[in-house]
Amino acid sequence: MMQISSDLATNKHSLINVMHRFIAAANNMNETIMVPNLLRDLPLNEQETAAGEMEANNNEPLCPNKQRDMYEHYLLLKSLKNDMEWGLIKREMSSGASFLEMAVKQEEQQKAVTGDLLMEDNLDLEQQFHYHLRGLFGVLSKLTVQADHLTNRYKREIGGGNFTR
């Protein structure tokens, strides 16, 4: 079994640390929010309340692709945390195929469409890795901030705003 050195685990710029921070923020959010239904119909940002009232007056529909309220955002953050902890296997098990089988099937479909990968395509793997790693760092950092914001906003809404993380 591979061990992670203590230097990597304590480095604030490591992927493991960023993942742990998001999971800790999501766990804190989940432990703090005892009644998630109180989040229904609360806009994500206080500024959205005024904007939502103006849109309602103009009879313009809200953007359907965004989480419309804090409750939907809470469910999204909770779902993403579960996906990180359990991987995609849990989600894919409902379809009956294992994750490995699905990955092989997807690769075969991709090869059928694009042909076999050329050597040149493999040369930029390091570049692709760094691109996606930067993206993952950015997304996890934003999700951590959003989970903390949602937790603090819930505390303010129920009158416990003195306890911030």
XYZ file of N, CA, C and O in Angstrom:
660
model
N 0.838 -1.172 0.000
C 0.000 0.000 0.000
C 0.884 1.237 0.000
O 1.853 1.332 0.723
N 0.532 2.202 -0.815
C 1.317 3.414 -0.931
C 1.003 4.361 0.218
O -0.151 4.586 0.550
N 2.045 4.921 0.813
C 1.850 5.885 1.882
C 2.112 7.274 1.350
O 2.997 7.485 0.534
N 1.337 8.210 1.842
C 1.508 9.602 1.457
C 2.413 10.240 2.496
O 2.175 10.132 3.694
N 3.455 10.895 2.025
C 4.373 11.500 2.977
C 3.679 12.640 3.709
O 2.761 13.274 3.206
N 4.152 12.893 4.931
C 3.525 13.951 5.733
C 3.750 15.318 5.109
O 2.965 16.231 5.310
N 4.829 15.471 4.326
C 5.071 16.752 3.664
C 3.980 17.056 2.647
O 3.516 18.189 2.544
N 3.556 16.035 1.893
C 2.503 16.249 0.905
C 1.170 16.557 1.577
O 0.400 17.391 1.104
N 0.882 15.876 2.669
C -0.400 16.070 3.342
C -0.493 17.440 3.998
O -1.584 17.973 4.150
N 0.638 18.028 4.390
C 0.599 19.332 5.043
C 0.795 20.484 4.067
O 0.613 21.631 4.446
N 1.160 20.193 2.839
C 1.348 21.242 1.845
C -0.009 21.805 1.440
O -0.860 21.083 0.932
N -0.197 23.108 1.647
C -1.508 23.697 1.366
C -1.826 23.731 -0.126
O -2.955 23.946 -0.507
N -0.833 23.482 -0.943
C -1.057 23.498 -2.379
C -1.231 22.101 -2.968
O -1.303 21.949 -4.179
N -1.303 21.085 -2.120
C -1.475 19.735 -2.645
C -2.939 19.482 -2.979
O -3.844 20.035 -2.357
N -3.148 18.630 -3.939
C -4.501 18.272 -4.344
C -5.237 17.595 -3.194
O -6.422 17.841 -2.961
N -4.527 16.771 -2.454
C -5.138 16.067 -1.326
C -5.664 17.063 -0.299
O -6.767 16.919 0.219
N -4.881 18.100 -0.014
C -5.288 19.105 0.957
C -6.512 19.869 0.471
O -7.446 20.118 1.248
N -6.538 20.228 -0.792
C -7.686 20.952 -1.356
C -8.939 20.078 -1.294
O -10.023 20.550 -0.960
N -8.781 18.790 -1.579
C -9.920 17.875 -1.504
C -10.409 17.745 -0.063
O -11.617 17.776 0.197
N -9.485 17.631 0.880
C -9.865 17.525 2.289
C -10.591 18.780 2.768
O -11.552 18.694 3.534
N -10.133 19.945 2.321
C -10.796 21.197 2.722
C -12.225 21.240 2.210
O -13.141 21.648 2.927
N -12.444 20.827 0.962
C -13.806 20.825 0.436
C -14.680 19.828 1.188
O -15.810 20.149 1.576
N -14.167 18.632 1.416
C -14.947 17.616 2.126
C -15.249 18.079 3.546
O -16.370 17.899 4.039
N -14.273 18.723 4.209
C -14.504 19.235 5.567
C -15.565 20.335 5.553
O -16.455 20.371 6.424
N -15.502 21.226 4.561
C -16.502 22.297 4.465
C -17.886 21.720 4.182
O -18.884 22.166 4.752
N -17.949 20.715 3.319
C -19.235 20.085 3.005
C -19.771 19.315 4.217
O -20.983 19.343 4.483
N -18.898 18.651 4.968
C -19.336 17.969 6.183
C -19.835 18.959 7.221
O -20.852 18.719 7.875
N -19.127 20.079 7.374
C -19.559 21.123 8.299
C -20.926 21.668 7.879
O -21.812 21.868 8.714
N -21.100 21.896 6.582
C -22.377 22.369 6.058
C -23.476 21.360 6.394
O -24.548 21.725 6.887
N -23.200 20.088 6.168
C -24.192 19.039 6.397
C -24.541 18.902 7.873
O -25.696 18.665 8.227
N -23.547 19.061 8.756
C -23.787 18.972 10.198
C -24.511 20.208 10.728
O -25.287 20.118 11.677
N -24.265 21.359 10.134
C -24.868 22.609 10.595
C -26.317 22.731 10.145
O -27.176 23.160 10.911
N -26.574 22.351 8.905
C -27.910 22.525 8.337
C -28.773 21.348 8.770
O -28.783 20.294 8.156
N -29.499 21.568 9.865
C -30.336 20.512 10.428
C -31.675 20.388 9.698
O -32.245 19.312 9.628
N -32.157 21.504 9.161
C -33.443 21.503 8.459
C -33.214 22.106 7.069
O -33.408 23.302 6.864
N -32.781 21.285 6.115
C -32.489 21.804 4.776
C -33.673 22.488 4.102
O -33.489 23.385 3.280
N -34.890 22.101 4.455
C -36.056 22.718 3.820
C -36.161 24.212 4.111
O -36.843 24.937 3.376
N -35.491 24.693 5.160
C -35.484 26.132 5.426
C -34.745 26.905 4.340
O -34.907 28.115 4.223
N -33.960 26.199 3.547
C -33.203 26.833 2.470
C -34.028 27.042 1.207
O -33.606 27.760 0.308
N -35.190 26.418 1.156
C -36.032 26.559 -0.038
C -36.448 28.014 -0.220
O -36.746 28.717 0.732
N -36.447 28.428 -1.462
C -36.868 29.768 -1.883
C -35.961 30.876 -1.363
O -36.318 32.045 -1.487
N -34.812 30.545 -0.788
C -33.832 31.563 -0.407
C -32.821 31.671 -1.545
O -32.197 30.676 -1.909
N -32.664 32.864 -2.118
C -31.695 33.002 -3.210
C -30.272 32.761 -2.707
O -29.990 32.935 -1.519
N -29.399 32.364 -3.611
C -28.020 32.082 -3.217
C -27.326 33.302 -2.632
O -26.612 33.205 -1.656
N -27.509 34.441 -3.249
C -26.887 35.675 -2.774
C -27.960 36.663 -2.364
O -29.039 36.686 -2.935
N -27.608 37.497 -1.404
C -28.566 38.513 -0.976
C -28.901 39.472 -2.119
O -30.009 39.970 -2.220
N -27.941 39.703 -3.027
C -28.180 40.599 -4.160
C -29.211 40.018 -5.115
O -29.902 40.748 -5.805
N -29.305 38.689 -5.153
C -30.244 38.046 -6.067
C -31.689 38.270 -5.644
O -32.595 38.149 -6.451
N -31.908 38.621 -4.383
C -33.271 38.869 -3.919
C -33.856 40.053 -4.672
O -34.954 39.983 -5.211
N -33.102 41.141 -4.733
C -33.578 42.331 -5.443
C -33.695 42.057 -6.937
O -34.664 42.458 -7.577
N -32.717 41.353 -7.498
C -32.762 41.036 -8.928
C -33.941 40.129 -9.243
O -34.600 40.274 -10.264
N -34.224 39.184 -8.368
C -35.344 38.265 -8.566
C -36.673 38.992 -8.537
O -37.578 38.682 -9.297
N -36.789 39.989 -7.656
C -38.021 40.770 -7.609
C -38.202 41.567 -8.887
O -39.312 41.671 -9.412
N -37.106 42.120 -9.424
C -37.209 42.878 -10.664
C -37.587 41.956 -11.813
O -38.398 42.311 -12.650
N -37.010 40.755 -11.873
C -37.346 39.819 -12.944
C -38.789 39.364 -12.831
O -39.458 39.169 -13.830
N -39.282 39.209 -11.613
C -40.674 38.804 -11.426
C -41.610 39.902 -11.912
O -42.656 39.628 -12.494
N -41.233 41.148 -11.702
C -42.056 42.260 -12.169
C -42.048 42.360 -13.685
O -43.025 42.796 -14.284
N -40.949 42.001 -14.312
C -40.846 42.065 -15.772
C -41.357 40.796 -16.438
O -41.339 40.696 -17.652
N -41.780 39.823 -15.638
C -42.275 38.534 -16.134
C -41.246 37.801 -16.979
O -41.587 37.095 -17.905
N -39.946 38.016 -16.671
C -38.896 37.287 -17.378
C -38.555 36.047 -16.574
O -38.365 36.128 -15.361
N -38.458 34.877 -17.212
C -38.138 33.651 -16.464
C -36.698 33.670 -15.967
O -35.820 34.236 -16.605
N -36.481 33.028 -14.827
C -35.130 32.879 -14.305
C -34.388 31.859 -15.142
O -34.983 31.013 -15.794
N -33.072 31.924 -15.114
C -32.247 30.976 -15.862
C -32.453 29.575 -15.289
O -32.161 29.337 -14.125
N -32.951 28.618 -16.069
C -33.241 27.291 -15.540
C -31.999 26.452 -15.264
O -32.073 25.464 -14.580
N -30.823 26.816 -15.816
C -29.629 26.005 -15.643
C -28.928 26.244 -14.316
O -28.088 25.462 -13.911
N -29.217 27.327 -13.642
C -28.565 27.641 -12.388
C -29.410 27.136 -11.232
O -30.612 26.981 -11.346
N -28.746 26.907 -10.096
C -29.497 26.556 -8.912
C -30.297 27.797 -8.517
O -29.738 28.856 -8.329
N -31.584 27.630 -8.394
C -32.449 28.771 -8.149
C -32.486 29.192 -6.686
O -32.780 30.312 -6.381
N -32.212 28.262 -5.799
C -32.255 28.627 -4.385
C -31.160 27.889 -3.622
O -30.447 27.050 -4.163
N -31.024 28.257 -2.346
C -29.978 27.672 -1.522
C -30.181 26.176 -1.325
O -29.215 25.437 -1.175
N -31.418 25.711 -1.321
C -31.702 24.289 -1.135
C -31.106 23.464 -2.273
O -30.464 22.440 -2.040
N -31.319 23.902 -3.514
C -30.773 23.181 -4.654
C -29.250 23.202 -4.629
O -28.598 22.217 -4.971
N -28.682 24.325 -4.199
C -27.230 24.439 -4.102
C -26.696 23.510 -3.007
O -25.656 22.880 -3.170
N -27.406 23.417 -1.908
C -27.056 22.505 -0.817
C -27.027 21.065 -1.335
O -26.085 20.322 -1.082
N -28.052 20.681 -2.070
C -28.113 19.321 -2.618
C -26.967 19.067 -3.597
O -26.390 17.974 -3.618
N -26.631 20.073 -4.402
C -25.536 19.930 -5.356
C -24.213 19.714 -4.627
O -23.455 18.793 -4.955
N -23.912 20.546 -3.636
C -22.663 20.419 -2.895
C -22.572 19.064 -2.186
O -21.526 18.416 -2.177
N -23.690 18.633 -1.617
C -23.729 17.342 -0.930
C -23.477 16.201 -1.928
O -22.739 15.262 -1.647
N -24.069 16.288 -3.103
C -23.902 15.277 -4.142
C -22.450 15.230 -4.640
O -21.890 14.144 -4.837
N -21.853 16.399 -4.840
C -20.469 16.446 -5.310
C -19.518 15.852 -4.273
O -18.560 15.150 -4.617
N -19.781 16.115 -3.005
C -18.956 15.537 -1.933
C -19.068 14.017 -1.956
O -18.060 13.310 -1.868
N -20.286 13.514 -2.110
C -20.474 12.060 -2.179
C -19.762 11.466 -3.385
O -19.175 10.382 -3.297
N -19.804 12.146 -4.524
C -19.100 11.664 -5.708
C -17.595 11.609 -5.466
O -16.922 10.688 -5.917
N -17.061 12.588 -4.739
C -15.625 12.592 -4.443
C -15.264 11.465 -3.494
O -14.230 10.822 -3.649
N -16.094 11.230 -2.498
C -15.802 10.198 -1.505
C -15.997 8.786 -2.052
O -15.216 7.891 -1.756
N -17.032 8.591 -2.832
C -17.384 7.251 -3.291
C -16.995 7.004 -4.739
O -17.074 5.872 -5.205
N -16.632 8.044 -5.457
C -16.295 7.902 -6.866
C -17.550 7.768 -7.699
O -18.669 7.864 -7.205
N -17.356 7.535 -8.961
C -18.490 7.409 -9.870
C -19.078 6.016 -9.851
O -20.115 5.779 -10.438
N -18.418 5.094 -9.178
C -18.896 3.710 -9.138
C -20.298 3.655 -8.552
O -21.177 2.987 -9.079
N -20.522 4.362 -7.460
C -21.821 4.329 -6.795
C -22.924 4.794 -7.744
O -23.986 4.212 -7.814
N -22.646 5.858 -8.471
C -23.638 6.406 -9.395
C -23.895 5.451 -10.557
O -25.015 5.283 -11.006
N -22.833 4.819 -11.042
C -22.952 3.954 -12.207
C -23.487 2.568 -11.860
O -23.920 1.842 -12.736
N -23.444 2.180 -10.585
C -23.905 0.852 -10.197
C -25.387 0.667 -10.480
O -25.837 -0.438 -10.714
N -26.115 1.760 -10.476
C -27.546 1.642 -10.736
C -27.823 1.180 -12.162
O -28.866 0.611 -12.439
N -26.862 1.379 -13.069
C -27.068 0.941 -14.450
C -26.656 -0.512 -14.651
O -26.865 -1.063 -15.718
N -26.042 -1.133 -13.629
C -25.698 -2.540 -13.710
C -24.277 -2.812 -14.174
O -23.734 -3.865 -13.917
N -23.639 -1.887 -14.870
C -22.279 -2.103 -15.351
C -21.278 -1.541 -14.348
O -21.538 -0.538 -13.702
N -20.119 -2.206 -14.244
C -19.090 -1.696 -13.347
C -18.423 -0.487 -13.983
O -18.511 -0.252 -15.190
N -17.714 0.259 -13.153
C -17.027 1.454 -13.639
C -15.990 1.076 -14.695
O -15.864 1.736 -15.716
N -15.262 -0.021 -14.448
C -14.249 -0.473 -15.401
C -14.884 -0.844 -16.732
O -14.393 -0.467 -17.797
N -15.983 -1.572 -16.680
C -16.671 -1.951 -17.915
C -17.136 -0.722 -18.684
O -17.019 -0.668 -19.907
N -17.647 0.260 -17.943
C -18.120 1.484 -18.606
C -16.960 2.258 -19.220
O -17.087 2.820 -20.306
N -15.798 2.302 -18.533
C -14.630 3.004 -19.062
C -14.130 2.337 -20.337
O -13.801 3.014 -21.311
N -14.079 1.002 -20.342
C -13.642 0.263 -21.527
C -14.612 0.509 -22.677
O -14.205 0.743 -23.817
N -15.901 0.460 -22.378
C -16.914 0.678 -23.410
C -16.807 2.091 -23.998
O -16.870 2.280 -25.209
N -16.580 3.081 -23.130
C -16.453 4.453 -23.597
C -15.208 4.614 -24.460
O -15.241 5.278 -25.493
N -14.099 3.974 -24.061
C -12.868 4.045 -24.848
C -13.062 3.404 -26.215
O -12.598 3.922 -27.227
N -13.754 2.267 -26.258
C -14.009 1.599 -27.534
C -14.859 2.472 -28.444
O -14.616 2.553 -29.651
N -15.850 3.128 -27.874
C -16.693 4.019 -28.672
C -15.881 5.180 -29.208
O -16.043 5.588 -30.359
N -14.996 5.722 -28.377
C -14.183 6.848 -28.809
C -13.229 6.436 -29.926
O -13.054 7.157 -30.901
N -12.625 5.243 -29.807
C -11.717 4.766 -30.847
C -12.467 4.530 -32.150
O -11.936 4.773 -33.224
N -13.699 4.064 -32.068
C -14.486 3.827 -33.275
C -14.768 5.133 -34.001
O -14.789 5.172 -35.230
N -14.952 6.200 -33.243
C -15.256 7.492 -33.851
C -14.002 8.184 -34.362
O -13.960 8.694 -35.473
N -12.928 8.201 -33.559
C -11.740 8.979 -33.907
C -10.596 8.145 -34.443
O -9.586 8.687 -34.850
N -10.693 6.836 -34.442
C -9.581 5.988 -34.835
C -8.624 5.845 -33.666
O -8.779 6.471 -32.628
N -7.592 5.006 -33.825
C -6.618 4.812 -32.744
C -5.876 6.110 -32.480
O -5.621 6.908 -33.388
N -5.513 6.304 -31.196
C -4.780 7.508 -30.824
C -3.405 7.502 -31.482
O -2.722 6.485 -31.521
N -3.010 8.651 -31.968
C -1.695 8.787 -32.561
C -0.676 9.067 -31.468
O -1.017 9.535 -30.381
N 0.597 8.803 -31.750
C 1.654 9.053 -30.766
C 1.690 10.529 -30.384
O 1.948 10.875 -29.246
N 1.417 11.411 -31.324
C 1.453 12.842 -31.045
C 0.420 13.218 -29.982
O 0.626 14.128 -29.198
N -0.704 12.527 -29.975
C -1.742 12.810 -28.991
C -1.276 12.468 -27.579
O -1.671 13.105 -26.614
N -0.439 11.444 -27.453
C 0.058 11.040 -26.147
C 1.162 11.958 -25.633
O 1.448 11.973 -24.445
N 1.827 12.683 -26.532
C 2.923 13.543 -26.118
C 2.459 14.709 -25.256
O 3.218 15.214 -24.444
N 1.227 15.136 -25.415
C 0.780 16.285 -24.630
C 0.012 15.868 -23.380
O -0.730 16.657 -22.808
N 0.200 14.635 -22.923
C -0.477 14.167 -21.718
C -0.098 15.005 -20.499
O -0.945 15.300 -19.665
N 1.167 15.369 -20.406
C 1.593 16.201 -19.273
C 0.878 17.548 -19.306
O 0.400 18.035 -18.286
N 0.771 18.123 -20.475
C 0.075 19.400 -20.629
C -1.405 19.254 -20.265
O -1.963 20.089 -19.558
N -2.037 18.188 -20.717
C -3.432 17.940 -20.375
C -3.607 17.737 -18.878
O -4.544 18.246 -18.272
N -2.686 16.984 -18.277
C -2.744 16.734 -16.838
C -2.695 18.047 -16.068
O -3.512 18.279 -15.174
N -1.751 18.918 -16.394
C -1.627 20.188 -15.677
C -2.835 21.094 -15.906
O -3.280 21.795 -14.994
N -3.373 21.064 -17.100
C -4.576 21.853 -17.392
C -5.741 21.405 -16.506
O -6.413 22.211 -15.864
N -5.959 20.113 -16.448
C -7.074 19.591 -15.654
C -6.804 19.711 -14.156
O -7.737 19.928 -13.374
N -5.559 19.589 -13.753
C -5.211 19.756 -12.339
C -5.494 21.190 -11.887
O -6.083 21.407 -10.823
N -5.110 22.173 -12.709
C -5.422 23.577 -12.385
C -6.930 23.783 -12.302
O -7.428 24.464 -11.408
N -7.653 23.190 -13.234
C -9.111 23.309 -13.211
C -9.710 22.687 -11.968
O -10.606 23.247 -11.342
N -9.199 21.518 -11.576
C -9.694 20.840 -10.385
C -9.415 21.657 -9.132
O -10.278 21.796 -8.263
N -8.222 22.241 -9.039
C -7.904 23.111 -7.911
C -8.879 24.276 -7.852
O -9.414 24.598 -6.788
N -9.122 24.907 -8.992
C -10.026 26.054 -9.030
C -11.442 25.691 -8.632
O -12.073 26.375 -7.832
N -11.944 24.591 -9.169
C -13.313 24.166 -8.874
C -13.461 23.795 -7.402
O -14.413 24.207 -6.732
N -12.512 23.014 -6.876
C -12.600 22.609 -5.473
C -12.499 23.806 -4.536
O -13.189 23.864 -3.508
N -11.663 24.772 -4.876
C -11.558 25.983 -4.050
C -12.866 26.763 -4.051
O -13.335 27.213 -3.001
N -13.481 26.898 -5.216
C -14.765 27.602 -5.305
C -15.861 26.852 -4.563
O -16.689 27.469 -3.882
N -15.885 25.533 -4.682
C -16.899 24.740 -3.983
C -16.731 24.852 -2.473
O -17.724 24.899 -1.736
N -15.490 24.907 -1.995
C -15.235 25.068 -0.565
C -15.772 26.406 -0.081
O -16.455 26.470 0.948
N -15.504 27.459 -0.829
C -16.000 28.789 -0.465
C -17.530 28.793 -0.472
O -18.169 29.350 0.426
N -18.130 28.152 -1.459
C -19.591 28.120 -1.538
C -20.207 27.336 -0.392
O -21.238 27.731 0.150
N -19.584 26.224 -0.002
C -20.107 25.441 1.128
C -20.008 26.252 2.416
O -20.951 26.270 3.222
N -18.898 26.953 2.601
C -18.749 27.807 3.790
C -19.775 28.943 3.771
O -20.378 29.264 4.799
N -19.979 29.545 2.598
C -20.945 30.635 2.477
C -22.358 30.144 2.788
O -23.110 30.802 3.511
N -22.714 28.988 2.255
C -24.042 28.431 2.482
C -24.255 28.140 3.968
O -25.310 28.444 4.524
N -23.237 27.595 4.620
C -23.320 27.298 6.051
C -23.524 28.580 6.850
O -24.409 28.654 7.719
N -22.714 29.592 6.561
C -22.819 30.859 7.293
C -24.138 31.563 7.020
O -24.729 32.168 7.912
N -24.606 31.491 5.794
C -25.889 32.119 5.451
C -27.034 31.416 6.186
O -27.958 32.053 6.673
N -26.978 30.095 6.278
C -27.993 29.338 7.019
C -27.997 29.778 8.480
O -29.047 29.994 9.068
N -26.809 29.918 9.044
C -26.710 30.353 10.442
C -27.329 31.737 10.625
O -28.018 31.990 11.616
N -27.091 32.644 9.686
C -27.687 33.993 9.770
C -29.197 33.928 9.669
O -29.915 34.626 10.366
N -29.694 33.069 8.755
C -31.136 32.975 8.537
C -31.872 32.437 9.752
O -32.990 32.823 10.012
N -31.235 31.520 10.483
C -31.915 30.951 11.650
C -31.539 31.676 12.940
O -31.949 31.282 14.019
N -30.724 32.731 12.821
C -30.405 33.532 13.998
C -29.147 33.113 14.718
O -28.887 33.576 15.824
N -28.345 32.282 14.132
C -27.094 31.855 14.762
C -25.887 32.388 14.054
O -24.885 31.719 13.940
N -25.958 33.611 13.556
C -24.896 34.186 12.747
C -23.622 34.482 13.479
O -22.619 34.838 12.878
N -23.580 34.357 14.804
C -22.356 34.649 15.540
C -21.327 33.539 15.407
O -20.180 33.716 15.766
N -21.741 32.390 14.908
C -20.850 31.239 14.834
C -20.401 31.032 13.397
O -21.028 30.316 12.657
N -19.308 31.662 12.992
C -18.810 31.478 11.638
C -17.600 30.576 11.686
O -16.877 30.513 12.662
N -17.372 29.909 10.610
C -16.272 28.954 10.494
C -14.985 29.667 10.249
O -14.800 30.589 9.585
